[in-house]
PDB file of C-alpha atoms in Angstrom:
ATOM      1  CA  MET A1155     -39.731  24.721  37.454  1.00 48.00           C
ATOM      2  CA  PRO A1156     -41.951  21.590  37.316  1.00 50.00           C
ATOM      3  CA  ASP A1157     -40.542  18.363  35.938  1.00 51.00           C
ATOM      4  CA  GLN A1158     -40.970  18.033  32.194  1.00 52.00           C
ATOM      5  CA  PRO A1159     -41.399  15.005  29.937  1.00 51.00           C
ATOM      6  CA  LYS A1160     -39.124  14.749  26.925  1.00 53.00           C
ATOM      7  CA  PRO A1161     -40.004  17.580  24.464  1.00 59.00           C
ATOM      8  CA  HIS A1162     -41.037  16.614  20.958  1.00 67.00           C
ATOM      9  CA  GLY A1163     -41.713  19.674  18.807  1.00 80.00           C
ATOM     10  CA  VAL A1164     -42.293  23.405  18.368  1.00 86.00           C
ATOM     11  CA  PHE A1165     -45.757  24.700  19.273  1.00 89.00           C
ATOM     12  CA  ILE A1166     -47.148  27.549  17.141  1.00 90.00           C
ATOM     13  CA  SER A1167     -49.285  29.779  19.372  1.00 92.00           C
ATOM     14  CA  CYS A1168     -51.615  32.204  17.587  1.00 92.00           C
ATOM     15  CA  VAL A1169     -55.246  33.096  16.845  1.00 93.00           C
ATOM     16  CA  SER A1170     -56.314  31.380  13.615  1.00 90.00           C
ATOM     17  CA  ASP A1171     -58.771  34.204  12.805  1.00 92.00           C
ATOM     18  CA  GLU A1172     -55.753  36.457  12.368  1.00 94.00           C
ATOM     19  CA  PHE A1173     -52.940  34.200  11.206  1.00 92.00           C
ATOM     20  CA  GLU A1174     -54.586  31.320   9.331  1.00 90.00           C
ATOM     21  CA  LYS A1175     -58.122  31.630   7.936  1.00 90.00           C
ATOM     22  CA  PRO A1176     -58.609  32.783   4.306  1.00 91.00           C
ATOM     23  CA  LYS A1177     -60.035  36.194   5.254  1.00 90.00           C
ATOM     24  CA  ALA A1178     -57.605  36.771   8.124  1.00 91.00           C
ATOM     25  CA  PRO A1179     -55.205  39.752   8.071  1.00 91.00           C
ATOM     26  CA  PHE A1180     -52.353  37.253   7.640  1.00 92.00           C
ATOM     27  CA  PRO A1181     -53.982  34.345   5.747  1.00 91.00           C
ATOM     28  CA  LYS A1182     -52.180  30.980   5.868  1.00 89.00           C
ATOM     29  CA  LEU A1183     -49.239  32.484   7.744  1.00 89.00           C
ATOM     30  CA  ARG A1184     -49.364  29.742  10.373  1.00 88.00           C
ATOM     31  CA  SER A1185     -49.541  26.991   7.743  1.00 87.00           C
ATOM     32  CA  ASP A1186     -46.617  28.496   5.855  1.00 86.00           C
ATOM     33  CA  LEU A1187     -44.656  28.838   9.070  1.00 84.00           C
ATOM     34  CA  ARG A1188     -45.377  25.209   9.920  1.00 82.00           C
ATOM     35  CA  HIS A1189     -44.332  24.099   6.435  1.00 81.00           C
ATOM     36  CA  TYR A1190     -41.007  25.942   6.317  1.00 79.00           C
ATOM     37  CA  LEU A1191     -39.942  25.194   9.878  1.00 77.00           C
ATOM     38  CA  SER A1192     -40.787  21.529   9.297  1.00 74.00           C
ATOM     39  CA  ARG A1193     -38.381  21.583   6.352  1.00 72.00           C
ATOM     40  CA  ALA A1194     -35.745  22.941   8.750  1.00 68.00           C
ATOM     41  CA  GLY A1195     -36.115  19.849  10.917  1.00 65.00           C
ATOM     42  CA  CYS A1196     -38.668  21.083  13.444  1.00 69.00           C
ATOM     43  CA  GLN A1197     -41.758  19.049  14.219  1.00 71.00           C
ATOM     44  CA  MET A1198     -44.535  21.638  14.353  1.00 71.00           C
ATOM     45  CA  ILE A1199     -47.617  21.476  16.577  1.00 73.00           C
ATOM     46  CA  VAL A1200     -50.763  23.640  16.649  1.00 72.00           C
ATOM     47  CA  GLN A1201     -53.774  23.688  18.936  1.00 65.00           C
ATOM     48  CA  GLU A1202     -55.933  21.947  16.313  1.00 62.00           C
ATOM     49  CA  ASP A1203     -53.701  18.878  16.697  1.00 59.00           C
ATOM     50  CA  PHE A1204     -55.425  18.179  20.024  1.00 54.00           C
ATOM     51  CA  PRO A1205     -57.064  14.766  20.333  1.00 51.00           C
ATOM     52  CA  GLN A1206     -60.747  15.166  21.135  1.00 48.00           C
ATOM     53  CA  THR A1207     -61.118  14.335  24.829  1.00 47.00           C
ATOM     54  CA  ALA A1208     -63.295  15.374  27.759  1.00 45.00           C
ATOM     55  CA  VAL A1209     -60.376  17.250  29.354  1.00 53.00           C
ATOM     56  CA  ASP A1210     -60.780  21.032  29.235  1.00 69.00           C
ATOM     57  CA  THR A1211     -58.633  23.012  26.828  1.00 81.00           C
ATOM     58  CA  VAL A1212     -56.593  24.640  29.612  1.00 89.00           C
ATOM     59  CA  GLU A1213     -55.391  21.257  30.867  1.00 89.00           C
ATOM     60  CA  LYS A1214     -54.804  20.030  27.323  1.00 87.00           C
ATOM     61  CA  LEU A1215     -52.817  23.177  26.562  1.00 90.00           C
ATOM     62  CA  ALA A1216     -50.741  22.654  29.686  1.00 92.00           C
ATOM     63  CA  LYS A1217     -49.854  19.108  28.624  1.00 88.00           C
ATOM     64  CA  LEU A1218     -49.066  20.111  25.052  1.00 87.00           C
ATOM     65  CA  VAL A1219     -46.923  23.110  26.007  1.00 91.00           C
ATOM     66  CA  ARG A1220     -45.143  21.155  28.761  1.00 91.00           C
ATOM     67  CA  GLU A1221     -44.137  18.528  26.214  1.00 87.00           C
ATOM     68  CA  SER A1222     -43.007  21.068  23.587  1.00 88.00           C
ATOM     69  CA  ALA A1223     -39.399  21.945  22.875  1.00 86.00           C
ATOM     70  CA  ALA A1224     -40.268  25.601  22.167  1.00 89.00           C
ATOM     71  CA  VAL A1225     -43.276  27.890  21.694  1.00 92.00           C
ATOM     72  CA  VAL A1226     -43.531  30.438  18.870  1.00 92.00           C
ATOM     73  CA  HIS A1227     -46.099  32.970  20.140  1.00 94.00           C
ATOM     74  CA  LEU A1228     -47.669  35.330  17.573  1.00 94.00           C
ATOM     75  CA  VAL A1229     -49.458  38.292  19.173  1.00 96.00           C
ATOM     76  CA  GLY A1230     -51.907  40.153  16.949  1.00 95.00           C
ATOM     77  CA  GLU A1231     -54.883  42.452  17.176  1.00 95.00           C
ATOM     78  CA  LEU A1232     -57.256  39.628  18.166  1.00 95.00           C
ATOM     79  CA  PRO A1233     -56.659  38.079  21.609  1.00 95.00           C
ATOM     80  CA  GLY A1234     -58.795  34.991  20.935  1.00 93.00           C
ATOM     81  CA  ALA A1235     -61.426  33.223  23.034  1.00 91.00           C
ATOM     82  CA  LYS A1236     -61.318  33.639  26.791  1.00 93.00           C
ATOM     83  CA  ALA A1237     -60.643  30.535  28.849  1.00 92.00           C
ATOM     84  CA  ASN A1238     -63.467  29.066  30.908  1.00 91.00           C
ATOM     85  CA  ASP A1239     -63.318  30.454  34.474  1.00 92.00           C
ATOM     86  CA  LYS A1240     -64.175  27.128  36.125  1.00 91.00           C
ATOM     87  CA  ALA A1241     -61.555  25.320  34.032  1.00 91.00           C
ATOM     88  CA  VAL A1242     -58.954  27.925  35.000  1.00 94.00           C
ATOM     89  CA  ALA A1243     -59.786  27.544  38.696  1.00 92.00           C
ATOM     90  CA  SER A1244     -59.604  23.766  38.356  1.00 91.00           C
ATOM     91  CA  PHE A1245     -56.197  23.932  36.674  1.00 93.00           C
ATOM     92  CA  LEU A1246     -54.768  26.354  39.238  1.00 94.00           C
ATOM     93  CA  GLY A1247     -56.094  24.125  42.014  1.00 93.00           C
ATOM     94  CA  LYS A1248     -53.986  21.281  40.647  1.00 92.00           C
ATOM     95  CA  GLU A1249     -50.991  23.370  39.547  1.00 94.00           C
ATOM     96  CA  THR A1250     -50.500  25.239  42.817  1.00 93.00           C
ATOM     97  CA  SER A1251     -46.971  26.370  41.895  1.00 95.00           C
ATOM     98  CA  PHE A1252     -48.115  28.114  38.705  1.00 96.00           C
ATOM     99  CA  LEU A1253     -45.650  30.901  37.801  1.00 96.00           C
ATOM    100  CA  ASP A1254     -43.836  30.707  41.146  1.00 95.00           C
ATOM    101  CA  GLY A1255     -40.665  31.355  39.185  1.00 95.00           C
ATOM    102  CA  HIS A1256     -42.125  34.660  37.934  1.00 96.00           C
ATOM    103  CA  ALA A1257     -43.415  36.262  41.123  1.00 95.00           C
ATOM    104  CA  GLU A1258     -44.081  39.711  39.634  1.00 96.00           C
ATOM    105  CA  LEU A1259     -46.061  38.291  36.737  1.00 96.00           C
ATOM    106  CA  LYS A1260     -47.966  35.910  39.023  1.00 96.00           C
ATOM    107  CA  SER A1261     -48.989  38.820  41.250  1.00 95.00           C
ATOM    108  CA  LYS A1262     -50.116  40.812  38.219  1.00 96.00           C
ATOM    109  CA  LEU A1263     -52.264  37.978  36.809  1.00 96.00           C
ATOM    110  CA  GLY A1264     -53.934  37.188  40.142  1.00 94.00           C
ATOM    111  CA  LYS A1265     -56.594  34.523  39.602  1.00 93.00           C
ATOM    112  CA  CYS A1266     -55.843  34.484  35.860  1.00 94.00           C
ATOM    113  CA  LEU A1267     -59.406  35.417  34.904  1.00 93.00           C
ATOM    114  CA  GLY A1268     -60.087  36.938  31.500  1.00 94.00           C
ATOM    115  CA  ILE A1269     -57.004  35.407  29.908  1.00 95.00           C
ATOM    116  CA  THR A1270     -57.550  33.896  26.464  1.00 95.00           C
ATOM    117  CA  TYR A1271     -56.446  30.406  25.497  1.00 93.00           C
ATOM    118  CA  THR A1272     -53.776  31.812  23.168  1.00 94.00           C
ATOM    119  CA  GLN A1273     -52.414  34.040  25.944  1.00 96.00           C
ATOM    120  CA  TRP A1274     -52.405  31.022  28.256  1.00 96.00           C
ATOM    121  CA  GLU A1275     -50.049  29.272  25.841  1.00 95.00           C
ATOM    122  CA  ALA A1276     -47.371  31.901  26.469  1.00 96.00           C
ATOM    123  CA  TYR A1277     -47.809  31.910  30.260  1.00 97.00           C
ATOM    124  CA  LEU A1278     -47.689  28.112  30.340  1.00 97.00           C
ATOM    125  CA  ALA A1279     -44.400  28.221  28.427  1.00 96.00           C
ATOM    126  CA  LEU A1280     -42.990  30.604  31.037  1.00 96.00           C
ATOM    127  CA  HIS A1281     -44.230  28.375  33.844  1.00 96.00           C
ATOM    128  CA  TYR A1282     -42.757  25.174  32.436  1.00 95.00           C
ATOM    129  CA  GLY A1283     -39.506  26.796  31.350  1.00 94.00           C
ATOM    130  CA  VAL A1284     -40.160  26.108  27.667  1.00 93.00           C
ATOM    131  CA  PRO A1285     -38.214  28.473  25.346  1.00 92.00           C
ATOM    132  CA  LEU A1286     -40.691  31.171  24.271  1.00 94.00           C
ATOM    133  CA  PHE A1287     -40.271  33.272  21.113  1.00 93.00           C
ATOM    134  CA  VAL A1288     -42.645  36.255  20.926  1.00 95.00           C
ATOM    135  CA  TYR A1289     -43.524  38.155  17.738  1.00 95.00           C
ATOM    136  CA  ALA A1290     -46.121  40.953  17.634  1.00 95.00           C
ATOM    137  CA  THR A1291     -47.985  42.921  14.962  1.00 94.00           C
ATOM    138  CA  GLU A1292     -48.319  46.700  14.939  1.00 92.00           C
ATOM    139  CA  LYS A1293     -51.961  46.494  16.035  1.00 94.00           C
ATOM    140  CA  ALA A1294     -51.051  44.215  18.945  1.00 95.00           C
ATOM    141  CA  ALA A1295     -49.119  47.070  20.501  1.00 91.00           C
ATOM    142  CA  SER A1296     -52.437  48.787  21.336  1.00 93.00           C
ATOM    143  CA  SER A1297     -55.068  46.014  21.340  1.00 95.00           C
ATOM    144  CA  GLN A1298     -52.991  43.610  23.453  1.00 96.00           C
ATOM    145  CA  ALA A1299     -50.826  46.107  25.293  1.00 95.00           C
ATOM    146  CA  THR A1300     -51.575  44.497  28.670  1.00 96.00           C
ATOM    147  CA  HIS A1301     -50.594  41.033  27.457  1.00 97.00           C
ATOM    148  CA  LEU A1302     -47.332  42.337  25.964  1.00 96.00           C
ATOM    149  CA  LYS A1303     -46.599  44.167  29.213  1.00 96.00           C
ATOM    150  CA  ASN A1304     -47.204  40.928  31.126  1.00 96.00           C
ATOM    151  CA  LEU A1305     -44.791  39.087  28.839  1.00 96.00           C
ATOM    152  CA  ARG A1306     -42.149  41.709  29.600  1.00 95.00           C
ATOM    153  CA  LEU A1307     -42.655  40.989  33.291  1.00 95.00           C
ATOM    154  CA  GLY A1308     -41.730  37.415  32.373  1.00 94.00           C
ATOM    155  CA  ARG A1309     -38.628  38.735  30.584  1.00 92.00           C
ATOM    156  CA  ARG A1310     -40.017  37.935  27.143  1.00 92.00           C
ATOM    157  CA  TYR A1311     -40.153  40.620  24.466  1.00 89.00           C
ATOM    158  CA  PRO A1312     -41.446  40.789  20.878  1.00 89.00           C
ATOM    159  CA  GLY A1313     -38.963  40.669  18.038  1.00 80.00           C
ATOM    160  CA  GLU A1314     -37.033  43.800  17.158  1.00 76.00           C
ATOM    161  CA  LYS A1315     -39.560  44.754  14.452  1.00 84.00           C
ATOM    162  CA  LEU A1316     -43.339  44.651  14.678  1.00 90.00           C
ATOM    163  CA  ILE A1317     -45.012  42.482  12.033  1.00 91.00           C
ATOM    164  CA  THR A1318     -46.672  44.348   9.160  1.00 91.00           C
ATOM    165  CA  ALA A1319     -46.271  41.561   6.585  1.00 89.00           C
ATOM    166  CA  PRO A1320     -45.359  37.857   6.580  1.00 88.00           C
ATOM    167  CA  SER A1321     -41.837  38.785   5.479  1.00 88.00           C
ATOM    168  CA  ASP A1322     -41.313  40.640   8.779  1.00 89.00           C
ATOM    169  CA  LEU A1323     -42.057  37.505  10.785  1.00 87.00           C
ATOM    170  CA  LEU A1324     -40.088  35.187   8.521  1.00 84.00           C
ATOM    171  CA  GLY A1325     -37.134  37.578   8.615  1.00 87.00           C
ATOM    172  CA  GLN A1326     -37.109  37.600  12.417  1.00 89.00           C
ATOM    173  CA  LEU A1327     -37.404  33.821  12.468  1.00 85.00           C
ATOM    174  CA  ILE A1328     -34.296  33.560  10.303  1.00 83.00           C
ATOM    175  CA  GLY A1329     -32.434  35.349  13.054  1.00 84.00           C
ATOM    176  CA  ASP A1330     -33.861  33.063  15.727  1.00 85.00           C
ATOM    177  CA  ILE A1331     -33.857  29.782  13.811  1.00 80.00           C
ATOM    178  CA  HIS A1332     -30.605  28.466  15.277  1.00 79.00           C
ATOM    179  CA  THR A1333     -31.930  29.003  18.792  1.00 82.00           C
ATOM    180  CA  ILE A1334     -35.297  27.470  17.947  1.00 79.00           C
ATOM    181  CA  ILE A1335     -33.777  24.392  16.325  1.00 74.00           C
ATOM    182  CA  ALA A1336     -31.285  24.034  19.184  1.00 73.00           C
ATOM    183  CA  SER A1337     -34.286  23.663  21.514  1.00 67.00           C
ATOM    184  CA  VAL A1338     -35.551  20.634  19.583  1.00 63.00           C
ATOM    185  CA  PRO A1339     -33.977  17.283  20.494  1.00 60.00           C
ATOM    186  CA  LYS A1340     -32.309  15.362  17.707  1.00 59.00           C
ATOM    187  CA  PHE A1341     -34.749  13.075  15.961  1.00 59.00           C
ATOM    188  CA  THR A1342     -34.273   9.309  15.961  1.00 70.00           C
ATOM    189  CA  GLN A1343     -36.095   7.525  13.165  1.00 73.00           C
ATOM    190  CA  LYS A1344     -37.966   4.380  14.215  1.00 81.00           C
ATOM    191  CA  ILE A1345     -39.134   2.035  11.450  1.00 81.00           C
ATOM    192  CA  ALA A1346     -40.840  -1.271  12.234  1.00 83.00           C
ATOM    193  CA  PRO A1347     -40.474  -4.104   9.699  1.00 81.00           C
ATOM    194  CA  SER A1348     -43.473  -4.318   7.359  1.00 80.00           C
ATOM    195  CA  ARG A1349     -45.901  -7.187   7.857  1.00 78.00           C
ATOM    196  CA  LEU A1350     -47.705  -6.671   4.553  1.00 77.00           C
ATOM    197  CA  SER A1351     -45.400  -8.657   2.271  1.00 76.00           C
ATOM    198  CA  ARG A1352     -46.517 -12.040   3.648  1.00 74.00           C
ATOM    199  CA  HIS A1353     -50.050 -11.347   2.364  1.00 76.00           C
ATOM    200  CA  ALA A1354     -49.156  -9.541  -0.880  1.00 75.00           C
ATOM    201  CA  ALA A1355     -49.149 -11.077  -4.360  1.00 73.00           C
ATOM    202  CA  LYS A1356     -45.804 -12.448  -5.543  1.00 74.00           C
ATOM    203  CA  GLN A1357     -46.291 -10.841  -8.958  1.00 76.00           C
ATOM    204  CA  PHE A1358     -47.433  -7.223  -9.321  1.00 75.00           C
ATOM    205  CA  PHE A1359     -48.438  -5.490 -12.556  1.00 74.00           C
ATOM    206  CA  GLY A1360     -49.908  -2.096 -13.407  1.00 81.00           C
ATOM    207  CA  ARG A1361     -51.714   0.043 -10.823  1.00 79.00           C
ATOM    208  CA  GLU A1362     -49.604   3.062 -11.865  1.00 82.00           C
ATOM    209  CA  THR A1363     -52.552   5.431 -11.359  1.00 84.00           C
ATOM    210  CA  GLU A1364     -53.079   4.180  -7.814  1.00 84.00           C
ATOM    211  CA  LEU A1365     -49.355   4.337  -7.022  1.00 82.00           C
ATOM    212  CA  GLU A1366     -49.228   7.925  -8.267  1.00 84.00           C
ATOM    213  CA  LEU A1367     -52.233   8.747  -6.074  1.00 85.00           C
ATOM    214  CA  LEU A1368     -50.374   7.424  -3.031  1.00 83.00           C
ATOM    215  CA  ASP A1369     -47.382   9.577  -4.024  1.00 81.00           C
ATOM    216  CA  GLN A1370     -49.640  12.612  -4.322  1.00 80.00           C
ATOM    217  CA  VAL A1371     -51.222  12.099  -0.896  1.00 80.00           C
ATOM    218  CA  TRP A1372     -47.806  11.585   0.680  1.00 79.00           C
ATOM    219  CA  ALA A1373     -46.507  14.809  -0.915  1.00 74.00           C
ATOM    220  CA  ASP A1374     -49.505  16.796   0.328  1.00 68.00           C
ATOM    221  CA  SER A1375     -48.403  19.286   3.012  1.00 52.00           C
ATOM    222  CA  GLY A1376     -51.595  18.635   4.985  1.00 57.00           C
ATOM    223  CA  MET A1377     -52.773  15.407   6.617  1.00 61.00           C
ATOM    224  CA  HIS A1378     -51.449  12.269   4.891  1.00 68.00           C
ATOM    225  CA  VAL A1379     -54.682  10.277   5.017  1.00 78.00           C
ATOM    226  CA  LEU A1380     -56.011   8.021   2.250  1.00 81.00           C
ATOM    227  CA  SER A1381     -58.683   5.341   2.547  1.00 85.00           C
ATOM    228  CA  ILE A1382     -58.485   2.467   0.041  1.00 83.00           C
ATOM    229  CA  VAL A1383     -61.820   0.658  -0.223  1.00 85.00           C
ATOM    230  CA  ALA A1384     -62.420  -2.461  -2.347  1.00 82.00           C
ATOM    231  CA  TRP A1385     -63.653  -6.064  -2.175  1.00 79.00           C
ATOM    232  CA  GLY A1386     -61.442  -8.625  -0.471  1.00 79.00           C
ATOM    233  CA  GLY A1387     -58.806 -10.140  -2.743  1.00 76.00           C
ATOM    234  CA  VAL A1388     -58.630  -7.388  -5.383  1.00 77.00           C
ATOM    235  CA  GLY A1389     -55.153  -6.270  -4.270  1.00 78.00           C
ATOM    236  CA  LYS A1390     -55.371  -3.522  -1.637  1.00 82.00           C
ATOM    237  CA  THR A1391     -52.586  -5.047   0.463  1.00 84.00           C
ATOM    238  CA  SER A1392     -50.467  -5.760  -2.613  1.00 84.00           C
ATOM    239  CA  LEU A1393     -50.855  -2.149  -3.753  1.00 84.00           C
ATOM    240  CA  VAL A1394     -49.728  -0.680  -0.449  1.00 84.00           C
ATOM    241  CA  ASN A1395     -46.937  -3.243  -0.122  1.00 81.00           C
ATOM    242  CA  ARG A1396     -45.680  -2.317  -3.604  1.00 83.00           C
ATOM    243  CA  TRP A1397     -45.739   1.394  -2.743  1.00 83.00           C
ATOM    244  CA  ILE A1398     -43.897   0.828   0.551  1.00 82.00           C
ATOM    245  CA  ALA A1399     -41.244  -1.329  -1.145  1.00 83.00           C
ATOM    246  CA  THR A1400     -40.606   0.981  -4.118  1.00 82.00           C
ATOM    247  CA  ARG A1401     -41.256   4.426  -2.639  1.00 77.00           C
ATOM    248  CA  MET A1402     -40.268   4.076   1.011  1.00 81.00           C
ATOM    249  CA  VAL A1403     -37.879   1.167   1.618  1.00 81.00           C
ATOM    250  CA  ALA A1404     -35.996   1.688  -1.649  1.00 77.00           C
ATOM    251  CA  LYS A1405     -35.469   5.383  -0.849  1.00 76.00           C
ATOM    252  CA  ASN A1406     -34.610   4.872   2.837  1.00 77.00           C
ATOM    253  CA  TRP A1407     -37.958   6.171   4.144  1.00 77.00           C
ATOM    254  CA  PRO A1408     -37.718   9.849   3.064  1.00 73.00           C
ATOM    255  CA  GLY A1409     -39.523  12.173   5.478  1.00 69.00           C
ATOM    256  CA  VAL A1410     -40.795   9.322   7.668  1.00 76.00           C
ATOM    257  CA  GLU A1411     -40.445   9.687  11.443  1.00 74.00           C
ATOM    258  CA  ARG A1412     -42.203   6.519  12.610  1.00 81.00           C
ATOM    259  CA  TYR A1413     -43.599   3.549  10.698  1.00 84.00           C
ATOM    260  CA  TYR A1414     -45.721   0.605  11.785  1.00 85.00           C
ATOM    261  CA  ASP A1415     -48.212  -1.520   9.852  1.00 83.00           C
ATOM    262  CA  TRP A1416     -50.469  -4.470  10.544  1.00 82.00           C
ATOM    263  CA  SER A1417     -52.699  -6.674   8.427  1.00 77.00           C
ATOM    264  CA  PHE A1418     -56.027  -8.242   9.377  1.00 73.00           C
ATOM    265  CA  TYR A1419     -55.817 -10.411   6.295  1.00 65.00           C
ATOM    266  CA  SER A1420     -57.830 -13.343   7.659  1.00 62.00           C
ATOM    267  CA  GLN A1421     -60.935 -11.205   8.103  1.00 58.00           C
ATOM    268  CA  GLY A1422     -62.998 -11.291   4.944  1.00 53.00           C
ATOM    269  CA  THR A1423     -61.003 -14.068   3.261  1.00 52.00           C
ATOM    270  CA  GLY A1424     -61.021 -17.856   3.319  1.00 54.00           C
ATOM    271  CA  ASP A1425     -57.530 -17.860   4.813  1.00 51.00           C
ATOM    272  CA  SER A1426     -58.796 -18.913   8.226  1.00 48.00           C
ATOM    273  CA  ARG A1427     -61.565 -21.197   9.387  1.00 49.00           C
ATOM    274  CA  GLN A1428     -61.891 -18.952  12.426  1.00 51.00           C
ATOM    275  CA  THR A1429     -62.692 -15.844  10.402  1.00 46.00           C
ATOM    276  CA  SER A1430     -65.017 -13.615  12.381  1.00 47.00           C
ATOM    277  CA  SER A1431     -65.631  -9.921  12.865  1.00 46.00           C
ATOM    278  CA  ASP A1432     -65.247 -10.635  16.579  1.00 49.00           C
ATOM    279  CA  LEU A1433     -61.544 -11.371  16.000  1.00 45.00           C
TER     280      LEU A1433
END
């Protein structure tokens, strides 16, 4: 098995057209799975979390799976998009030991042509020795019979009951949750001291609406992103500093894994004679 970097989360492997999109057979199942497993202490990762780079998806998948603590692989009726043949050849040229630990499966896959990106996620988990949990729908048994047979060659089998409803998957996950969580390294919180207080107002009044908005964005189960736009000096830094002090520091940083802030206070103010956008 190739050397692995320190794992950092559970990767959810599935086709979004079947397990996520509004008109999918199992709408929002992946999002719900991510939400509930996150509450159980697992950091969840999906393919859409990829940073946008020039590296082909096969290589990006390899890096993401290699760094994962476990892979939850949902096999449905839809196999997903096929991987680019040239990208596959390029990856195999670099990863010459691919699936050496699974000789029968490696022989069956040959040059790995025609494999979809979602199927690749499972084979990469086998290659890198990442714990792989496979769950299949009833329709997968016929539409992806070859893929399921290949997974059996790698000694990985679907759960004891084929998925007909979200409750089937969640029920099987309850049985596997201790094993899944055991694969994830214990989390160590890292909080850097805030640098905002030195530039915040000494007295703070009002702004309850804005503070509640920050609470709302933080509570959102999606991306916690909020842009605060206003003229210099109206209190943007003071607002955020107040929220950090009363909502985060005072409550011992609930739900926060890492924290770091920085202020470019001198830009746009008269605080420095050297103020310049070049700085």
